[in-house]
Structure formats: structure tokens, C-alpha cells
Amino acid sequence: MQRHMPIGYKMVDGKIEIETDKAEIVKMIFTDYLNGNSMLSIAKMLMKNGVRNGNDKVNWTHCSVGKILGNYKYMGDEFYPQIIDKSVFTAVQERRKEISEHFGKGVKRETIFTDKIFCGECGKPYRKHGKSVWKCKSYAHCKNLLDRK
């Protein structure tokens, strides 16, 4: 069973339904983002206006806004009713990708050691984290104790 219900939905008699007031917040986030507002400015505006998040707290960050913008469930599926039109969702994802590429996020940073150093425990390649730290690509799940410092 899912432990977290995305903001804008509620469970009623075992079925997921739209929670109208929270769904309006979701729609506003998508609209504001498409109108050129950043995720951080949206988060600040939500906090300034005392808008409560899915945990019923006035606590918003650019990450929490980003999670809403990236949640495909808002387009609707067999369990979740549609809150956001597919064309709006797609336009938001395109804008997010453009911004990410503009700032060089998600770009694989190659070095002379990329794909040349491999974990002796699981065999995954090592990746650079920060300026001088190298970790196994699956360091969170790998048994290699060297990556757990």
C-alpha cells in the first residue's frame, strides 16, 4: 500500500479522489511554472501565503515544488483522477529539461578516470562526487565499506 498520497488527492472509501482545494494548488504550481516562475519563487510564494503542503505544513522548497511538477500521476491513470492536462504536463517537462540543460545539470562530467575505475565488490563503475571524492555508482546498496565513510 502506498504510504504517501500526492497533494491534491485523498482516499475515500478505498478510492482515490481529487481533493479540490489542494488540486487548485497543484494547478497553480504548474501554471506559475509555465508562466516563467522558478521552482524557488513558487515555493517562497506558497510559504508567504501560508499554503499548506501534503503534510499539512507551511513548508515548501524548490525540491518539493519540483516533485509536484515531475509527478506523472497528475495526468491521471487507472488509480488517480486527472488534475493536469497531458499537454500542460509535457510543456512543464520540456521547460524543466531546457533549464536543466542551460545550467549543465544532468550532463555527464567525464574525466580521464570515467568508466576506468570499478568497484571490487559489485563491479559498478566509480563516479566522482564533489571535487575529489569517488564512489561506487551503487554505493548506497554496495557492500564495499570503503564507500561508507
PDB file of C-alpha atoms in Angstrom:
ATOM      1  CA  MET A   1       0.000   0.000   0.000  1.00  0.00           C
ATOM      2  CA  GLN A   2       1.231   3.478  -0.828  1.00  0.00           C
ATOM      3  CA  ARG A   3       2.317   5.431   2.234  1.00  0.00           C
ATOM      4  CA  HIS A   4       2.170   8.869   0.673  1.00  0.00           C
ATOM      5  CA  MET A   5      -0.715  10.358  -1.261  1.00  0.00           C
ATOM      6  CA  PRO A   6       0.371  13.126  -3.651  1.00  0.00           C
ATOM      7  CA  ILE A   7      -1.027  16.538  -2.747  1.00  0.00           C
ATOM      8  CA  GLY A   8      -4.351  17.101  -4.487  1.00  0.00           C
ATOM      9  CA  TYR A   9      -5.693  13.621  -3.803  1.00  0.00           C
ATOM     10  CA  LYS A  10      -7.466  11.929  -0.911  1.00  0.00           C
ATOM     11  CA  MET A  11      -8.684   8.411  -0.193  1.00  0.00           C
ATOM     12  CA  VAL A  12     -12.466   7.986   0.152  1.00  0.00           C
ATOM     13  CA  ASP A  13     -13.953   4.537   0.707  1.00  0.00           C
ATOM     14  CA  GLY A  14     -10.856   2.876  -0.772  1.00  0.00           C
ATOM     15  CA  LYS A  15     -10.841   5.040  -3.911  1.00  0.00           C
ATOM     16  CA  ILE A  16      -8.535   7.947  -4.731  1.00  0.00           C
ATOM     17  CA  GLU A  17     -10.440  11.159  -5.342  1.00  0.00           C
ATOM     18  CA  ILE A  18      -9.445  14.728  -6.080  1.00  0.00           C
ATOM     19  CA  GLU A  19      -9.182  16.998  -3.051  1.00  0.00           C
ATOM     20  CA  THR A  20     -10.421  20.180  -4.735  1.00  0.00           C
ATOM     21  CA  ASP A  21      -8.654  22.875  -2.700  1.00  0.00           C
ATOM     22  CA  LYS A  22      -5.292  21.066  -2.833  1.00  0.00           C
ATOM     23  CA  ALA A  23      -5.753  20.252  -6.534  1.00  0.00           C
ATOM     24  CA  GLU A  24      -6.075  24.006  -7.160  1.00  0.00           C
ATOM     25  CA  ILE A  25      -2.650  24.448  -5.547  1.00  0.00           C
ATOM     26  CA  VAL A  26      -1.213  21.817  -7.892  1.00  0.00           C
ATOM     27  CA  LYS A  27      -2.763  23.561 -10.912  1.00  0.00           C
ATOM     28  CA  MET A  28      -1.413  26.908  -9.730  1.00  0.00           C
ATOM     29  CA  ILE A  29       2.111  25.450  -9.379  1.00  0.00           C
ATOM     30  CA  PHE A  30       2.012  24.120 -12.944  1.00  0.00           C
ATOM     31  CA  THR A  31       0.582  27.391 -14.297  1.00  0.00           C
ATOM     32  CA  ASP A  32       3.065  29.584 -12.439  1.00  0.00           C
ATOM     33  CA  TYR A  33       5.968  27.462 -13.637  1.00  0.00           C
ATOM     34  CA  LEU A  34       4.809  27.639 -17.251  1.00  0.00           C
ATOM     35  CA  ASN A  35       4.430  31.406 -16.846  1.00  0.00           C
ATOM     36  CA  GLY A  36       8.148  31.669 -16.117  1.00  0.00           C
ATOM     37  CA  ASN A  37       8.352  31.469 -12.339  1.00  0.00           C
ATOM     38  CA  SER A  38      11.157  29.384 -10.865  1.00  0.00           C
ATOM     39  CA  MET A  39      10.536  26.499  -8.511  1.00  0.00           C
ATOM     40  CA  LEU A  40      12.171  28.519  -5.731  1.00  0.00           C
ATOM     41  CA  SER A  41       9.992  31.578  -6.323  1.00  0.00           C
ATOM     42  CA  ILE A  42       6.883  29.374  -6.334  1.00  0.00           C
ATOM     43  CA  ALA A  43       7.972  27.776  -3.038  1.00  0.00           C
ATOM     44  CA  LYS A  44       8.565  31.203  -1.468  1.00  0.00           C
ATOM     45  CA  MET A  45       5.176  32.447  -2.653  1.00  0.00           C
ATOM     46  CA  LEU A  46       3.414  29.370  -1.232  1.00  0.00           C
ATOM     47  CA  MET A  47       5.116  29.882   2.132  1.00  0.00           C
ATOM     48  CA  LYS A  48       4.415  33.621   2.142  1.00  0.00           C
ATOM     49  CA  ASN A  49       0.727  32.911   1.531  1.00  0.00           C
ATOM     50  CA  GLY A  50       0.598  30.233   4.248  1.00  0.00           C
ATOM     51  CA  VAL A  51      -0.307  27.443   1.843  1.00  0.00           C
ATOM     52  CA  ARG A  52      -0.099  24.030   3.481  1.00  0.00           C
ATOM     53  CA  ASN A  53       1.676  21.190   1.721  1.00  0.00           C
ATOM     54  CA  GLY A  54       0.685  17.498   1.588  1.00  0.00           C
ATOM     55  CA  ASN A  55       1.854  17.051   5.190  1.00  0.00           C
ATOM     56  CA  ASP A  56      -0.382  19.944   6.267  1.00  0.00           C
ATOM     57  CA  LYS A  57       2.622  22.185   6.995  1.00  0.00           C
ATOM     58  CA  VAL A  58       3.619  25.557   5.582  1.00  0.00           C
ATOM     59  CA  ASN A  59       6.952  24.210   4.410  1.00  0.00           C
ATOM     60  CA  TRP A  60       7.853  24.443   0.739  1.00  0.00           C
ATOM     61  CA  THR A  61      11.187  24.132  -1.066  1.00  0.00           C
ATOM     62  CA  HIS A  62      12.201  24.167  -4.695  1.00  0.00           C
ATOM     63  CA  CYS A  63      12.573  20.374  -4.351  1.00  0.00           C
ATOM     64  CA  SER A  64       9.006  19.867  -3.129  1.00  0.00           C
ATOM     65  CA  VAL A  65       7.707  22.031  -5.983  1.00  0.00           C
ATOM     66  CA  GLY A  66       9.905  20.065  -8.400  1.00  0.00           C
ATOM     67  CA  LYS A  67       8.467  16.769  -7.187  1.00  0.00           C
ATOM     68  CA  ILE A  68       4.965  18.020  -7.895  1.00  0.00           C
ATOM     69  CA  LEU A  69       5.977  19.237 -11.353  1.00  0.00           C
ATOM     70  CA  GLY A  70       7.510  15.843 -12.156  1.00  0.00           C
ATOM     71  CA  ASN A  71       4.723  13.635 -10.809  1.00  0.00           C
ATOM     72  CA  TYR A  72       3.094  11.957 -13.798  1.00  0.00           C
ATOM     73  CA  LYS A  73       0.134  10.839 -11.659  1.00  0.00           C
ATOM     74  CA  TYR A  74      -1.346  14.310 -12.080  1.00  0.00           C
ATOM     75  CA  MET A  75      -2.118  13.382 -15.715  1.00  0.00           C
ATOM     76  CA  GLY A  76      -4.348  10.610 -14.392  1.00  0.00           C
ATOM     77  CA  ASP A  77      -4.113   6.848 -14.659  1.00  0.00           C
ATOM     78  CA  GLU A  78      -6.142   3.809 -13.609  1.00  0.00           C
ATOM     79  CA  PHE A  79      -5.996   4.874  -9.946  1.00  0.00           C
ATOM     80  CA  TYR A  80      -5.527   8.646  -9.963  1.00  0.00           C
ATOM     81  CA  PRO A  81      -8.066  11.053 -11.492  1.00  0.00           C
ATOM     82  CA  GLN A  82      -6.589  13.662 -13.817  1.00  0.00           C
ATOM     83  CA  ILE A  83      -5.691  17.048 -12.350  1.00  0.00           C
ATOM     84  CA  ILE A  84      -3.263  18.293 -15.018  1.00  0.00           C
ATOM     85  CA  ASP A  85      -3.793  18.071 -18.759  1.00  0.00           C
ATOM     86  CA  LYS A  86      -1.170  15.995 -20.588  1.00  0.00           C
ATOM     87  CA  SER A  87      -0.190  18.941 -22.811  1.00  0.00           C
ATOM     88  CA  VAL A  88       0.469  21.116 -19.742  1.00  0.00           C
ATOM     89  CA  PHE A  89       2.458  18.347 -18.067  1.00  0.00           C
ATOM     90  CA  THR A  90       4.528  17.816 -21.222  1.00  0.00           C
ATOM     91  CA  ALA A  91       5.191  21.553 -21.607  1.00  0.00           C
ATOM     92  CA  VAL A  92       6.398  21.706 -17.992  1.00  0.00           C
ATOM     93  CA  GLN A  93       8.750  18.752 -18.541  1.00  0.00           C
ATOM     94  CA  GLU A  94      10.166  20.423 -21.667  1.00  0.00           C
ATOM     95  CA  ARG A  95      10.786  23.673 -19.764  1.00  0.00           C
ATOM     96  CA  ARG A  96      12.440  21.785 -16.913  1.00  0.00           C
ATOM     97  CA  LYS A  97      14.693  19.991 -19.385  1.00  0.00           C
ATOM     98  CA  GLU A  98      15.654  23.248 -21.124  1.00  0.00           C
ATOM     99  CA  ILE A  99      16.519  24.903 -17.809  1.00  0.00           C
ATOM    100  CA  SER A 100      18.449  21.853 -16.659  1.00  0.00           C
ATOM    101  CA  GLU A 101      20.470  21.780 -19.884  1.00  0.00           C
ATOM    102  CA  HIS A 102      21.050  25.539 -19.712  1.00  0.00           C
ATOM    103  CA  PHE A 103      22.662  25.161 -16.286  1.00  0.00           C
ATOM    104  CA  GLY A 104      24.529  21.984 -17.247  1.00  0.00           C
ATOM    105  CA  LYS A 105      22.611  19.727 -14.880  1.00  0.00           C
ATOM    106  CA  GLY A 106      22.269  16.095 -15.805  1.00  0.00           C
ATOM    107  CA  VAL A 107      25.304  16.370 -18.057  1.00  0.00           C
ATOM    108  CA  LYS A 108      27.720  13.532 -17.524  1.00  0.00           C
ATOM    109  CA  ARG A 109      31.039  15.057 -16.489  1.00  0.00           C
ATOM    110  CA  GLU A 110      33.791  12.958 -17.935  1.00  0.00           C
ATOM    111  CA  THR A 111      37.301  12.736 -16.537  1.00  0.00           C
ATOM    112  CA  ILE A 112      40.248  10.589 -17.527  1.00  0.00           C
ATOM    113  CA  PHE A 113      39.093   8.073 -14.910  1.00  0.00           C
ATOM    114  CA  THR A 114      35.441   7.837 -16.015  1.00  0.00           C
ATOM    115  CA  ASP A 115      34.495   4.195 -16.677  1.00  0.00           C
ATOM    116  CA  LYS A 116      38.043   3.072 -15.888  1.00  0.00           C
ATOM    117  CA  ILE A 117      37.740   2.528 -12.112  1.00  0.00           C
ATOM    118  CA  PHE A 118      35.376  -0.210 -10.952  1.00  0.00           C
ATOM    119  CA  CYS A 119      34.187  -1.387  -7.549  1.00  0.00           C
ATOM    120  CA  GLY A 120      35.917  -4.561  -6.415  1.00  0.00           C
ATOM    121  CA  GLU A 121      32.772  -5.669  -4.583  1.00  0.00           C
ATOM    122  CA  CYS A 122      29.915  -5.183  -7.082  1.00  0.00           C
ATOM    123  CA  GLY A 123      31.732  -4.312 -10.328  1.00  0.00           C
ATOM    124  CA  LYS A 124      29.923  -0.991 -10.896  1.00  0.00           C
ATOM    125  CA  PRO A 125      31.980   1.943 -12.172  1.00  0.00           C
ATOM    126  CA  TYR A 126      33.080   4.613  -9.752  1.00  0.00           C
ATOM    127  CA  ARG A 127      31.648   8.127 -10.151  1.00  0.00           C
ATOM    128  CA  LYS A 128      33.002  11.432  -8.990  1.00  0.00           C
ATOM    129  CA  HIS A 129      31.061  13.062  -6.129  1.00  0.00           C
ATOM    130  CA  GLY A 130      32.126  16.592  -5.362  1.00  0.00           C
ATOM    131  CA  LYS A 131      35.626  17.802  -6.129  1.00  0.00           C
ATOM    132  CA  SER A 132      37.721  14.829  -5.108  1.00  0.00           C
ATOM    133  CA  VAL A 133      35.505  12.019  -3.814  1.00  0.00           C
ATOM    134  CA  TRP A 134      34.966   8.907  -5.905  1.00  0.00           C
ATOM    135  CA  LYS A 135      32.266   6.394  -5.004  1.00  0.00           C
ATOM    136  CA  CYS A 136      30.872   3.210  -6.445  1.00  0.00           C
ATOM    137  CA  LYS A 137      27.885   4.008  -8.672  1.00  0.00           C
ATOM    138  CA  SER A 138      25.672   1.917  -6.372  1.00  0.00           C
ATOM    139  CA  TYR A 139      27.412   2.985  -3.155  1.00  0.00           C
ATOM    140  CA  ALA A 140      24.120   3.179  -1.248  1.00  0.00           C
ATOM    141  CA  HIS A 141      23.497  -0.538  -1.851  1.00  0.00           C
ATOM    142  CA  CYS A 142      27.002  -1.907  -2.324  1.00  0.00           C
ATOM    143  CA  LYS A 143      28.741  -3.849   0.435  1.00  0.00           C
ATOM    144  CA  ASN A 144      32.014  -2.017  -0.290  1.00  0.00           C
ATOM    145  CA  LEU A 145      32.819  -0.489   3.102  1.00  0.00           C
ATOM    146  CA  LEU A 146      35.283   1.992   1.592  1.00  0.00           C
ATOM    147  CA  ASP A 147      32.322   3.948   0.177  1.00  0.00           C
ATOM    148  CA  ARG A 148      30.590   4.268   3.546  1.00  0.00           C
ATOM    149  CA  LYS A 149      32.833   6.908   5.120  1.00  0.00           C
TER     150      LYS A 149
END
